Coordinates of C-alpha atoms and ligand atoms in Angstrom, one line a residue:
M1494 CA 11.3 36.3 28.6
T1495 CA 14.2 34.9 30.8
I1496 CA 15.5 31.4 30.1
R1497 CA 14.6 28.6 32.5
L1498 CA 14.5 24.6 32.8
L1499 CA 10.9 23.4 32.2
A1500 CA 9.2 22.2 34.9
E1501 CA 9.2 18.0 35.3
E1502 CA 5.6 18.1 34.4
V1503 CA 6.2 20.2 31.4
A1504 CA 9.0 18.6 30.5
S1505 CA 7.4 15.2 30.5
R1506 CA 4.0 16.1 28.7
I1507 CA 6.0 17.4 25.7
A1508 CA 8.1 13.9 25.6
A1509 CA 4.7 12.4 26.0
G1510 CA 3.7 14.1 22.6
E1511 CA 6.5 11.8 20.8
V1512 CA 5.7 8.4 22.4
V1513 CA 2.3 8.8 23.1
E1514 CA 0.2 9.5 19.7
R1515 CA -2.6 7.9 20.2
P1516 CA -4.4 4.7 21.7
A1517 CA -2.6 2.1 20.1
S1518 CA 1.0 3.7 20.9
V1519 CA -0.6 3.2 24.7
V1520 CA -1.2 -0.7 23.9
K1521 CA 2.2 -0.8 22.0
E1522 CA 4.4 0.4 25.0
L1523 CA 2.6 -1.7 27.5
V1524 CA 2.3 -4.6 25.5
E1525 CA 6.3 -4.2 24.7
N1526 CA 7.1 -3.9 28.5
S1527 CA 5.3 -7.2 29.2
L1528 CA 7.3 -8.7 26.5
D1529 CA 10.4 -7.6 28.3
A1530 CA 9.1 -9.2 31.4
G1531 CA 8.9 -12.6 30.0
A1532 CA 5.2 -12.9 30.2
A1533 CA 3.8 -16.3 28.7
S1534 CA 0.7 -14.4 28.4
V1535 CA -0.5 -11.0 27.7
T1536 CA -4.3 -10.0 27.6
V1537 CA -5.2 -6.5 26.3
E1538 CA -8.7 -5.0 26.7
T1539 CA -9.9 -1.8 25.3
R1540 CA -13.4 0.6 26.0
G1541 CA -14.3 3.4 23.7
G1542 CA -11.4 2.7 21.2
G1543 CA -8.8 3.1 23.8
R1544 CA -9.9 6.6 24.8
E1545 CA -12.1 5.3 27.8
M1546 CA -9.9 2.6 28.9
I1547 CA -6.9 0.4 27.8
R1548 CA -6.2 -2.7 30.1
V1549 CA -2.8 -4.6 29.3
Q1550 CA -2.5 -7.6 31.5
D1551 CA 0.3 -10.1 32.2
N1552 CA 2.1 -12.9 33.9
G1553 CA 5.7 -11.6 33.5
A1554 CA 8.1 -11.0 36.4
G1555 CA 6.4 -7.8 37.8
I1556 CA 7.6 -4.6 39.6
P1557 CA 9.0 -5.0 42.7
A1558 CA 6.9 -3.2 45.7
A1559 CA 9.5 -0.8 46.0
E1560 CA 10.1 0.5 42.6
V1561 CA 6.3 1.1 41.3
E1562 CA 6.8 4.7 42.0
L1563 CA 10.0 4.9 40.5
A1564 CA 8.7 3.1 36.9
F1565 CA 6.6 6.1 36.7
R1566 CA 10.0 8.8 36.6
R1567 CA 10.9 9.9 33.4
H1568 CA 14.3 8.0 32.5
A1569 CA 13.4 5.1 34.8
T1570 CA 14.1 1.9 33.1
S1571 CA 15.8 -1.6 34.3
K1572 CA 16.7 -2.6 31.1
L1573 CA 19.9 0.1 30.3
E1574 CA 22.5 0.9 32.8
T1575 CA 25.6 2.2 30.7
A1576 CA 25.7 4.5 27.6
N1577 CA 27.4 1.1 26.3
D1578 CA 24.2 -1.1 26.9
L1579 CA 22.9 0.9 23.8
E1580 CA 25.2 -0.7 21.8
H1581 CA 23.5 -4.2 21.9
I1582 CA 20.0 -3.8 23.1
A1583 CA 18.1 -7.0 23.6
T1584 CA 14.4 -5.5 25.1
L1585 CA 12.1 -3.8 23.1
G1586 CA 12.2 -1.1 25.9
F1587 CA 15.5 1.2 27.3
R1588 CA 14.6 4.6 26.8
G1589 CA 12.4 4.7 30.6
E1590 CA 9.9 7.2 28.8
A1591 CA 6.9 5.2 28.4
L1592 CA 5.0 4.6 31.5
A1593 CA 6.3 8.2 32.6
S1594 CA 4.8 9.3 29.1
I1595 CA 1.5 7.4 29.7
A1596 CA 1.0 8.6 33.2
S1597 CA 1.2 12.1 32.4
V1598 CA -2.0 12.3 29.8
S1599 CA -4.1 9.6 31.4
R1600 CA -5.1 8.4 34.8
V1601 CA -2.9 5.3 35.5
T1602 CA -3.6 2.2 37.7
C1603 CA -0.5 -0.3 38.3
T1604 CA -1.0 -3.6 40.0
S1605 CA 2.0 -5.8 40.1
R1606 CA 3.5 -8.6 42.3
C1607 CA 6.9 -10.4 41.8
A1608 CA 7.1 -14.0 42.4
D1609 CA 9.0 -13.6 45.5
E1610 CA 6.7 -11.3 46.9
K1611 CA 3.6 -12.3 49.4
M1612 CA 1.6 -9.0 48.6
G1613 CA 1.1 -7.0 45.5
T1614 CA 1.3 -3.3 45.1
Q1615 CA -1.2 -1.1 43.8
V1616 CA -0.5 2.7 42.2
R1617 CA -2.5 5.5 41.2
V1618 CA -1.4 8.3 38.7
E1619 CA -2.9 10.9 37.4
G1620 CA -1.6 13.6 34.9
G1621 CA 1.6 12.6 36.3
S1622 CA 1.5 12.8 40.2
I1623 CA 1.1 9.3 42.4
V1624 CA -2.3 9.6 44.2
W1625 CA -2.6 6.6 46.2
R1626 CA -0.9 3.5 47.2
A1627 CA -2.2 0.4 48.1
A1628 CA -1.2 -3.3 49.0
V1629 CA -3.6 -5.9 47.4
G1630 CA -3.3 -9.4 46.8
R1631 CA -2.8 -10.6 42.8
P1632 CA -1.3 -13.5 41.3
Q1633 CA 2.0 -12.8 40.0
G1634 CA 2.4 -10.3 37.1
T1635 CA 1.4 -6.6 36.0
E1636 CA -1.9 -4.9 35.2
L1637 CA -1.5 -1.6 33.6
L1638 CA -5.4 0.3 33.5
V1639 CA -5.2 3.4 31.6
E1640 CA -8.2 5.5 31.8
D1641 CA -9.4 8.8 30.2
L1642 CA -6.5 9.4 27.6
F1643 CA -5.7 12.3 26.9
Y1644 CA -8.1 13.9 29.3
N1645 CA -6.0 16.7 30.0
V1646 CA -4.6 17.1 26.7
P1647 CA -7.5 18.6 24.8
A1648 CA -5.4 19.2 21.7
R1649 CA -4.4 15.7 21.1
R1650 CA -8.1 14.6 21.9
K1651 CA -9.4 16.7 19.3
F1652 CA -7.0 14.7 16.9
L1653 CA -8.2 11.3 17.1
Q1654 CA -10.3 9.8 14.8
A1655 CA -13.2 7.5 15.2
E1656 CA -13.3 4.9 17.5
R1657 CA -13.0 2.0 14.6
T1658 CA -10.2 3.7 13.5
E1659 CA -8.7 4.0 16.7
R1660 CA -9.3 -0.1 17.1
N1661 CA -8.2 -0.6 13.9
H1662 CA -4.9 0.7 14.9
I1663 CA -4.7 -1.3 17.9
D1664 CA -5.9 -4.6 16.2
A1665 CA -2.8 -4.1 13.6
F1666 CA -0.4 -4.0 16.4
L1667 CA -1.6 -6.4 18.4
T1668 CA -1.7 -8.9 15.5
R1669 CA 1.3 -8.6 14.1
Y1670 CA 3.5 -9.0 17.4
A1671 CA 0.8 -12.2 17.9
L1672 CA 2.5 -13.5 14.7
A1673 CA 6.2 -12.7 15.6
Y1674 CA 5.7 -14.3 19.3
P1675 CA 3.7 -17.3 18.6
C1676 CA 4.6 -18.7 21.9
I1677 CA 2.8 -16.2 24.0
A1678 CA -0.8 -16.4 24.3
F1679 CA -2.0 -13.1 23.6
S1680 CA -6.0 -11.5 23.5
L1681 CA -7.6 -8.9 22.6
V1682 CA -11.0 -7.8 23.8
H1683 CA -12.7 -4.5 22.5
D1684 CA -16.0 -3.5 24.5
G1685 CA -16.4 -6.6 26.2
R1686 CA -16.5 -8.8 22.6
E1687 CA -13.0 -10.9 22.0
I1688 CA -11.6 -10.2 18.7
L1689 CA -8.3 -12.2 19.0
S1690 CA -7.2 -14.8 21.0
T1691 CA -3.9 -16.8 20.4
S1692 CA -2.8 -20.5 21.9
G1693 CA 1.2 -19.4 23.0
S1694 CA 1.8 -22.9 21.1
G1695 CA 4.5 -21.8 19.4
N1696 CA 3.3 -23.1 16.2
A1697 CA 3.7 -20.3 13.6
Q1698 CA 1.6 -21.5 11.2
E1699 CA -1.1 -22.0 13.9
A1700 CA -0.9 -18.1 15.1
L1701 CA -0.6 -17.4 11.4
L1702 CA -4.4 -18.8 10.9
N1703 CA -5.5 -17.4 13.9
V1704 CA -4.6 -13.9 12.9
Y1705 CA -5.3 -13.8 9.0
G1706 CA -7.9 -16.1 9.1
M1707 CA -8.3 -19.7 7.0
D1708 CA -8.2 -18.3 3.6
L1709 CA -5.1 -16.2 3.6
G1710 CA -3.6 -17.9 6.5
I1711 CA -3.3 -21.0 4.8
S1712 CA -2.3 -19.8 1.4
L1713 CA 0.9 -18.1 2.8
L1714 CA 4.4 -19.6 2.1
P1715 CA 7.0 -20.1 4.9
I1716 CA 9.9 -18.7 4.1
P1717 CA 12.4 -21.8 4.7
A1718 CA 15.0 -21.7 7.2
S1719 CA 17.7 -23.3 5.1
L1720 CA 17.8 -19.9 3.0
T1721 CA 19.8 -17.7 5.5
N1722 CA 21.0 -20.7 7.9
A1723 CA 24.4 -19.5 8.2
Q1724 CA 24.4 -16.4 7.9
A1725 CA 24.8 -13.0 9.8
V1726 CA 21.2 -11.9 9.0
Q1727 CA 18.3 -14.4 9.1
V1728 CA 15.5 -14.0 7.5
G1729 CA 11.8 -15.8 8.5
G1730 CA 8.1 -15.2 8.3
F1731 CA 5.7 -15.9 5.7
V1732 CA 4.8 -14.5 2.3
S1733 CA 2.1 -14.8 -0.3
P1734 CA 2.5 -16.6 -3.6
P1735 CA 2.1 -14.3 -6.6
S1736 CA -1.9 -15.4 -7.0
V1737 CA -2.5 -13.4 -3.8
H1738 CA -2.4 -10.1 -3.3
R1739 CA -3.4 -6.5 -2.2
A1740 CA -4.5 -3.3 -2.9
N1741 CA -1.9 -1.5 -0.8
R1742 CA 1.4 -2.1 1.2
G1743 CA -0.5 -2.5 4.7
Y1744 CA -0.4 -6.1 4.2
I1745 CA 3.8 -6.2 4.7
T1746 CA 4.9 -6.3 8.2
L1747 CA 8.9 -6.9 9.1
F1748 CA 9.9 -7.8 12.2
V1749 CA 13.7 -6.9 13.5
N1750 CA 15.2 -9.0 16.1
G1751 CA 11.5 -9.1 17.6
R1752 CA 10.7 -5.8 17.6
W1753 CA 8.1 -4.4 14.6
V1754 CA 10.1 -1.7 12.5
Q1755 CA 8.7 0.6 9.6
D1756 CA 11.2 -0.1 7.0
L1757 CA 10.4 2.0 3.3
R1758 CA 13.7 0.3 1.9
L1759 CA 13.2 -3.4 3.4
T1760 CA 9.3 -3.0 2.5
Y1761 CA 11.2 -2.1 -1.1
A1762 CA 13.1 -5.2 -0.9
I1763 CA 10.0 -7.6 -0.4
I1764 CA 8.1 -6.0 -3.4
Q1765 CA 10.9 -5.8 -5.7
A1766 CA 11.4 -10.0 -4.8
Y1767 CA 7.6 -9.9 -6.5
H1768 CA 9.1 -8.1 -9.9
T1769 CA 7.0 -9.1 -13.0
L1770 CA 5.1 -11.8 -10.7
L1771 CA 2.3 -9.1 -9.5
P1772 CA -0.2 -7.2 -11.6
T1773 CA 0.4 -3.5 -11.6
K1774 CA -0.3 -1.5 -8.4
R1775 CA -1.2 -4.7 -6.4
F1776 CA 1.1 -5.6 -3.1
P1777 CA 2.4 -8.5 -1.6
V1778 CA 0.9 -10.1 1.9
A1779 CA 4.3 -10.4 3.7
F1780 CA 5.2 -11.0 7.2
V1781 CA 9.3 -11.2 7.2
T1782 CA 11.6 -11.5 10.5
V1783 CA 14.8 -10.5 10.2
T1784 CA 17.1 -11.3 13.1
M1785 CA 20.8 -10.3 13.3
P1786 CA 23.6 -9.4 15.8
A1787 CA 21.9 -6.9 18.1
E1788 CA 24.8 -4.9 17.5
D1789 CA 24.6 -4.2 14.1
V1790 CA 21.4 -2.2 14.5
D1791 CA 21.0 0.9 16.0
V1792 CA 17.1 0.8 17.2
N1793 CA 17.7 4.4 19.0
V1794 CA 16.1 6.5 16.6
H1795 CA 13.2 7.5 17.7
P1796 CA 10.9 7.7 20.5
A1797 CA 8.7 5.2 19.4
K1798 CA 11.1 3.0 18.8
T1799 CA 9.7 1.7 15.1
E1800 CA 12.5 3.0 13.5
V1801 CA 15.8 1.1 13.0
R1802 CA 19.3 2.1 11.1
F1803 CA 21.7 -0.6 9.8
R1804 CA 25.2 -0.9 10.4
D1805 CA 25.1 -2.4 6.4
G1806 CA 21.8 -1.8 5.0
D1807 CA 22.7 -3.2 1.9
A1808 CA 23.7 -6.6 3.4
V1809 CA 20.1 -6.5 5.1
F1810 CA 18.2 -5.4 1.8
R1811 CA 20.0 -8.1 -0.4
A1812 CA 19.3 -11.1 2.4
V1813 CA 15.3 -10.3 2.5
Q1814 CA 15.0 -9.8 -0.9
R1815 CA 16.8 -13.0 -2.2
A1816 CA 15.1 -15.2 0.6
V1817 CA 11.7 -13.6 -0.4
R1818 CA 12.4 -13.9 -4.2
A1819 CA 13.6 -17.6 -3.6
T1820 CA 10.4 -18.4 -1.4
V1821 CA 8.3 -17.0 -3.9
M1822 CA 10.0 -18.6 -7.0
D1823 CA 9.5 -22.0 -6.2
E1824 CA 5.6 -21.2 -6.0
A1825 CA 5.5 -19.0 -9.0
P1826 CA 3.2 -20.2 -11.8
A1827 CA 4.5 -20.4 -15.2
A1828 CA 3.9 -17.3 -17.1
T1829 CA 1.3 -18.9 -19.1
A1830 CA -0.8 -18.7 -15.8
W1831 CA -1.3 -15.3 -16.2
Q1832 CA -2.9 -15.5 -19.9
M1833 CA -6.7 -15.7 -19.6
P1834 CA -8.0 -19.0 -20.5
T1835 CA -9.7 -18.2 -23.8
S1836 CA -9.6 -22.1 -25.5
Q1837 CA -12.2 -23.4 -22.9
P1838 CA -15.7 -22.1 -23.7
A1839 CA -17.1 -20.4 -20.4
E1840 CA -20.5 -22.0 -20.6
D1841 CA -18.7 -25.3 -19.4
I1842 CA -17.6 -23.3 -16.5
S1843 CA -19.7 -23.2 -13.1
P1844 CA -19.3 -20.3 -10.8
S1845 CA -17.7 -22.0 -8.3
D1846 CA -15.3 -23.4 -10.8
R1847 CA -14.9 -19.7 -12.0
I1848 CA -14.0 -18.5 -8.7
T1849 CA -11.8 -21.2 -7.7
R1850 CA -10.2 -20.7 -11.0
A1851 CA -9.9 -16.8 -10.5
R1852 CA -8.3 -17.5 -7.6
L1853 CA -5.7 -19.7 -8.8
A1854 CA -4.8 -17.8 -11.8
G1855 CA -5.0 -14.6 -9.4
L1856 CA -5.9 -12.5 -11.8
T1857 CA -9.4 -11.3 -13.1
P1858 CA -10.5 -12.9 -16.2
L1859 CA -12.3 -10.2 -16.9
A1860 CA -10.7 -10.3 -20.6
R1861 CA -12.5 -13.8 -21.3
Q1862 CA -15.5 -12.4 -19.7
I1863 CA -15.5 -9.7 -22.1
A1864 CA -14.5 -12.1 -24.7
L1865 CA -17.2 -14.4 -24.7
P1866 CA -20.5 -12.1 -23.5
S1867 CA -22.8 -14.9 -24.8
A1868 CA -21.7 -17.4 -22.0
E1869 CA -22.1 -14.5 -19.2
P1870 CA -25.7 -13.8 -17.4
P1871 CA -26.3 -10.7 -18.9
A1872 CA -25.9 -7.8 -16.6
A1873 CA -22.3 -9.4 -16.3
T1874 CA -21.3 -8.6 -19.7
M1875 CA -20.1 -5.6 -20.9
S1876 CA -22.2 -6.0 -24.1
A1877 CA -25.3 -5.8 -21.8
A1878 CA -27.8 -3.0 -23.0
P1879 CA -26.3 -0.1 -20.4
P1880 CA -28.7 1.0 -18.0
V1881 CA -30.4 4.3 -18.8
L1882 CA -27.4 6.3 -18.3
P1883 CA -28.3 9.7 -20.0
N1884 CA -30.8 10.5 -17.7
L1885 CA -28.1 9.8 -14.5
P1886 CA -27.4 13.8 -13.9
L1887 CA -30.8 14.3 -13.3
T1888 CA -31.8 11.7 -10.9
T1889 CA -28.3 11.4 -8.9
P1890 CA -27.9 13.4 -5.6
E1891 CA -25.1 15.5 -5.5
S1892 CA -23.5 13.4 -3.2
V1893 CA -22.8 10.6 -5.3
L1894 CA -21.7 12.4 -8.4
P1895 CA -17.8 13.4 -8.8
P1896 CA -17.7 16.8 -8.1
A1897 CA -19.2 19.0 -10.5
E1898 CA -16.8 20.7 -13.4
P1899 CA -18.4 23.1 -15.3
R1900 CA -18.0 21.7 -18.6
S1901 CA -19.2 22.3 -22.3
A1902 CA -20.8 19.5 -23.3
A1903 CA -18.7 19.0 -26.3
L1904 CA -16.2 18.5 -24.0
S1905 CA -17.6 16.1 -21.8
T1906 CA -18.7 13.8 -24.1
L1907 CA -17.0 11.4 -26.6
P1908 CA -17.5 11.3 -30.5
P1909 CA -17.3 8.0 -32.2
L1910 CA -13.9 6.7 -32.1
R1911 CA -12.1 4.2 -34.3
V1912 CA -9.9 1.6 -32.2
I1913 CA -6.4 1.4 -34.1
G1914 CA -4.7 -0.9 -31.3
Q1915 CA -3.2 -1.6 -27.7
A1916 CA -0.2 -0.2 -26.5
S1917 CA 1.9 -1.5 -23.7
T1918 CA -1.1 -3.6 -22.7
M1919 CA -2.1 -0.3 -21.0
V1920 CA -3.6 2.1 -23.6
I1921 CA -6.2 1.8 -26.1
I1922 CA -5.0 4.0 -29.2
A1923 CA -8.0 5.2 -31.3
E1924 CA -9.0 7.9 -34.0
G1925 CA -11.5 10.4 -33.7
P1926 CA -12.8 13.2 -36.0
D1927 CA -10.4 15.5 -34.0
G1928 CA -7.2 13.5 -33.5
I1929 CA -5.7 11.1 -31.7
Y1930 CA -7.0 9.3 -28.3
L1931 CA -5.1 7.0 -25.6
I1932 CA -7.4 5.6 -23.6
D1933 CA -6.4 4.2 -20.2
Q1934 CA -7.9 1.0 -20.4
H1935 CA -8.2 0.3 -16.4
A1936 CA -9.6 3.5 -16.2
A1937 CA -11.8 3.5 -19.0
H1938 CA -13.4 0.2 -17.7
E1939 CA -13.4 1.9 -14.1
R1940 CA -15.6 4.6 -15.5
V1941 CA -17.9 2.5 -17.2
L1942 CA -18.9 -0.3 -14.3
Y1943 CA -19.1 2.4 -11.8
E1944 CA -21.9 4.3 -13.9
R1945 CA -23.7 1.2 -14.4
M1946 CA -23.4 0.2 -10.8
V1947 CA -23.9 3.4 -9.3
S1948 CA -27.0 4.2 -11.6
A1949 CA -28.3 0.8 -10.8
W1950 CA -28.0 1.5 -6.9
L1951 CA -29.6 4.4 -7.5
Q1952 CA -33.0 3.0 -9.1
G1953 CA -32.8 -0.1 -6.5
K1954 CA -31.9 -2.3 -8.9
I1955 CA -28.8 -3.8 -8.6
A1956 CA -28.9 -7.1 -10.2
S1957 CA -27.6 -9.9 -7.4
Q1958 CA -26.8 -13.1 -8.4
P1959 CA -26.7 -16.3 -5.8
L1960 CA -23.8 -18.4 -5.5
L1961 CA -24.7 -22.1 -6.4
E1962 CA -22.6 -22.8 -3.4
A1963 CA -22.4 -20.5 -0.5
E1964 CA -18.4 -19.7 0.0
T1965 CA -16.7 -18.9 3.1
V1966 CA -14.6 -16.0 3.3
S1967 CA -12.4 -15.4 6.5
L1968 CA -10.8 -12.4 6.9
P1969 CA -8.0 -10.9 9.3
V1970 CA -9.0 -9.7 12.5
A1971 CA -9.3 -5.9 11.9
E1972 CA -10.8 -6.1 8.6
A1973 CA -13.8 -8.8 9.8
A1974 CA -14.6 -6.4 12.0
Y1975 CA -15.0 -3.5 9.7
L1976 CA -16.7 -5.6 7.1
E1977 CA -19.0 -6.2 9.6
E1978 CA -20.0 -2.5 9.7
L1979 CA -20.2 -2.0 5.9
L1980 CA -22.8 -5.4 6.0
P1981 CA -25.7 -3.4 5.6
A1982 CA -24.7 -1.0 2.8
L1983 CA -23.1 -4.0 0.7
H1984 CA -26.7 -5.6 1.0
T1985 CA -28.0 -2.8 -1.0
L1986 CA -25.3 -3.2 -3.4
G1987 CA -26.6 -6.3 -4.0
F1988 CA -24.1 -8.9 -1.7
S1989 CA -25.5 -11.5 0.4
V1990 CA -22.8 -11.8 3.3
E1991 CA -23.3 -13.3 6.6
P1992 CA -20.7 -13.2 9.5
F1993 CA -19.9 -16.6 10.2
G1994 CA -18.3 -15.8 13.4
A1995 CA -14.4 -15.7 14.2
G1996 CA -13.8 -13.4 11.5
T1997 CA -15.5 -15.8 8.7
F1998 CA -18.6 -14.7 6.5
L1999 CA -20.6 -16.9 4.4
V2000 CA -21.0 -15.3 0.7
R2001 CA -24.7 -16.5 -0.6
A2002 CA -24.9 -13.9 -3.5
L2003 CA -22.6 -11.4 -5.1
P2004 CA -23.7 -7.9 -7.6
T2005 CA -24.1 -9.8 -11.2
L2006 CA -21.4 -7.7 -12.3
L2007 CA -19.1 -9.2 -9.9
T2008 CA -20.3 -13.0 -10.3
H2009 CA -16.4 -13.3 -12.3
L2010 CA -14.2 -12.4 -9.4
A2011 CA -13.0 -14.3 -6.1
P2012 CA -15.3 -13.5 -3.3
G2013 CA -12.6 -14.0 -0.6
D2014 CA -10.1 -11.4 -3.0
L2015 CA -13.1 -8.7 -2.9
L2016 CA -14.1 -8.8 0.5
A2017 CA -10.5 -8.3 1.4
D2018 CA -10.3 -5.5 -0.9
I2019 CA -13.7 -4.1 0.3
A2020 CA -12.6 -4.4 4.2
A2021 CA -8.3 -3.2 3.4
G2022 CA -10.5 0.4 2.1
A2023 CA -11.0 1.1 6.0
D2024 CA -8.8 4.0 6.3
E2025 CA -9.2 5.4 2.9
Q2026 CA -9.0 9.3 3.2
S2027 CA -11.8 10.8 0.4
P2028 CA -11.5 14.6 0.1
I2029 CA -14.7 14.8 -0.6
H2030 CA -17.8 14.0 1.6
T2031 CA -19.8 11.2 -0.4
E2032 CA -22.2 8.2 0.7
L2033 CA -20.6 5.2 2.0
E2034 CA -22.2 2.8 -0.9
E2035 CA -20.6 5.2 -3.4
R2036 CA -17.4 4.8 -2.1
L2037 CA -17.7 1.0 -2.0
I2038 CA -18.7 1.2 -5.5
R2039 CA -15.3 2.8 -6.2
R2040 CA -13.7 0.5 -4.5
I2041 CA -15.5 -2.5 -5.8
C2042 CA -15.3 -1.2 -9.6
K2043 CA -11.5 -0.6 -8.9
R2044 CA -11.1 -4.2 -8.2
A2045 CA -13.5 -5.2 -11.0
A2046 CA -12.0 -3.5 -13.9
V2047 CA -9.5 -4.8 -16.4
K2048 CA -6.0 -4.5 -15.4
A2049 CA -3.1 -2.9 -16.9
G2050 CA -0.7 -5.6 -18.2
Q2051 CA -3.9 -7.5 -19.9
V2052 CA -3.8 -8.2 -23.0
L2053 CA -7.3 -7.2 -24.9
S2054 CA -8.6 -8.6 -28.4
R2055 CA -9.8 -6.2 -30.6
E2056 CA -13.4 -7.0 -30.4
E2057 CA -12.7 -6.6 -26.1
M2058 CA -11.2 -2.8 -27.2
E2059 CA -14.0 -1.9 -29.4
R2060 CA -16.9 -2.6 -26.9
L2061 CA -15.0 -1.0 -24.1
V2062 CA -14.6 2.3 -26.2
R2063 CA -18.3 2.3 -26.8
D2064 CA -19.6 1.3 -23.5
L2065 CA -17.2 4.4 -22.6
E2066 CA -18.7 6.9 -25.0
Q2067 CA -21.8 5.7 -23.2
T2068 CA -21.1 7.3 -19.9
A2069 CA -22.0 10.7 -18.4
N2070 CA -18.5 11.5 -17.8
P2071 CA -16.2 9.3 -20.1
R2072 CA -13.1 11.6 -19.2
T2073 CA -12.6 10.6 -15.8
C2074 CA -12.3 7.5 -14.1
P2075 CA -14.1 7.6 -10.5
H2076 CA -11.4 8.7 -8.7
G2077 CA -10.9 11.4 -10.7
R2078 CA -7.6 10.8 -12.8
P2079 CA -8.0 11.0 -16.7
T2080 CA -9.1 8.4 -18.7
I2081 CA -8.1 9.7 -22.0
I2082 CA -5.5 11.9 -23.7
Q2083 CA -6.1 13.4 -26.3
I2084 CA -4.0 14.8 -29.3
S2085 CA -5.5 17.3 -31.6
V2086 CA -4.9 17.3 -35.2
E2087 CA -3.8 20.9 -35.0
Q2088 CA -1.1 19.5 -32.0
L2089 CA 0.3 17.1 -34.5
I2090 CA 0.6 19.8 -37.6
R2091 CA 2.5 21.9 -34.9
Q2092 CA 5.0 19.0 -33.2
F2093 CA 5.6 17.8 -36.7
G2094 CA 6.5 21.6 -37.5
R2095 CA 4.3 21.1 -40.9
S2096 CA 2.4 24.7 -41.5
G2097 CA -0.9 22.6 -42.3
Ligands
ADP779 P1 11.4 1.0 29.4 O1 10.2 0.4 29.0 O2 12.0 1.8 28.6 O3 12.3 0.4 30.3 P2 9.3 2.2 30.8 O4 8.4 3.7 31.3 O5 8.2 1.2 29.6 O6 10.4 2.2 30.1 O7 9.1 1.4 32.1 C1 9.7 1.3 32.8 C2 10.0 0.2 34.1 O8 8.9 -0.1 34.5 C3 10.7 -1.0 33.2 O9 12.0 -0.7 33.0 C4 10.3 -2.3 33.7 O10 11.3 -2.4 35.0 C5 9.1 -1.8 34.5 N1 7.7 -2.3 34.1 C6 7.2 -1.7 33.2 N2 5.9 -2.3 32.9 C7 6.4 -3.9 33.4 C8 5.6 -5.1 33.3 N3 4.7 -5.3 32.4 N4 5.9 -6.0 33.7 C9 7.8 -6.2 34.7 N5 8.1 -4.9 34.7 C10 7.7 -3.4 34.2
MG780 MG1 9.1 0.0 28.1

């Protein structure tokens, strides 16, 4: 084949692949354009998860009538003139690629009017070609209507996720910008329903409450400006106190010079700042803004513009880590706050007190629950008679069981074990007829809780306990929408939760197994699993039970008494699959006597 230049249409379709990955990328590019145009209000509306329709409206500067068509040409931009300008970019856009890319994979209607124009201009572009143009009346600003995204790219269309997932990506993007730009009034509407609306009053705290909801919003600590006042790298934003944490890094958001960026190193700087303050495998909530001279950061790294390079990455790392650490240390509770309150008898504590206490301590007081079983309602304790578990494999539909592994009975059951002690506040060391057993306390407890809950669920007998006082829980926008979809399933699992409007829920009852947990944290963890991918197809309820048990199980780092360890080991012996946790990882490492003999070089 001979070499030839690609037609403009083909070239822009290829370029579009990098810029427009999914509906949320369209929202991102259009909203960034609105911000660059100096808009004070930005409205985003979608249908069908953005596939059917995305509309972004602003009251910014507008596009002059003579330039509307030009805006859709590749490499057409008003934000950059010379290569020199690339050294200090002050706008979010600069590549002149977004409109061309979006228009090449959808049908776009652009309507815009500048302040000094009498009439606005409307242009329709389909698959990259201008279809018509008209003069129309409209207020100052720009509206971009994007329909039938990827109608001409079947490959891309196939890879889109469920509508809900695409909506989540849009929510995650827009809520971040609403936080970073409190002076701008954002509104987000999916399928006619308003999900988010910020006032644009400029009050960052207010935006925080709008986006994260009351519970989380109020708990976050502002990073004081005084920490980095006179420095070249200024750090601002909000971070969680050590008592508030999440199961993944998804709640860490970074803005550099007004641009949302994804940067592994800075994310790590934030996590590092919490060193020794959080339970293992838990992550802070952080919204951190970094402001620095434009020439010290290169934003021209990737077409999607979410990666940056710093001239002095170490300095930025240190500035972020120090500012976050100083903010958090100011609030860090004394080390003893992490110990379980064992001196106070549990019967004095009302459920709501217990919830408050759990929330304050930030840790699950499970050890106390194990230590003082008699004080708790029977089904909530680890000493409760186990449900009829031996029947479990017979009565359980295939789909809710962990993948079947052909295994001899001798392998899948546990012999009676004698507890020797706890190591690294993580592992229970026990002895059995065939050597030494190292038991992961968290994984083992997860297994125990999981089988109890699955068995109770299959029998339709999950015990539910009303809270003394119904508790309101408010969740960030995206999670709230997802949680609402989960409510019927949660109901069958013993939750009584009602939507209460504006991302708020009323919790009336919890499964008895979970009454020691703070409802807010629990629901936040459940709703945070929105994007969880499971290799095997399982029922929603079963996935929820796994998520719940992960949250409810005793954590690494918790000191267990001998009695607690013995009870846990006995409970594990009772399970149908004692050797793996519900996520498939091992609960036990066994070292046989033969192995010991061999390793010590004895002949036996
Ligand atoms: P870039 O943002 O990199 O310049 P785009 O393709 O996103 O490239 O936009 C091309 C040009 O169209 C912009 O430079 C700007 O002049 C104009 N434009 C796009 N959206 C808007 C808007 N909402 N308001 C005003 N002008 C806009
Ligand atoms: Mg742009």
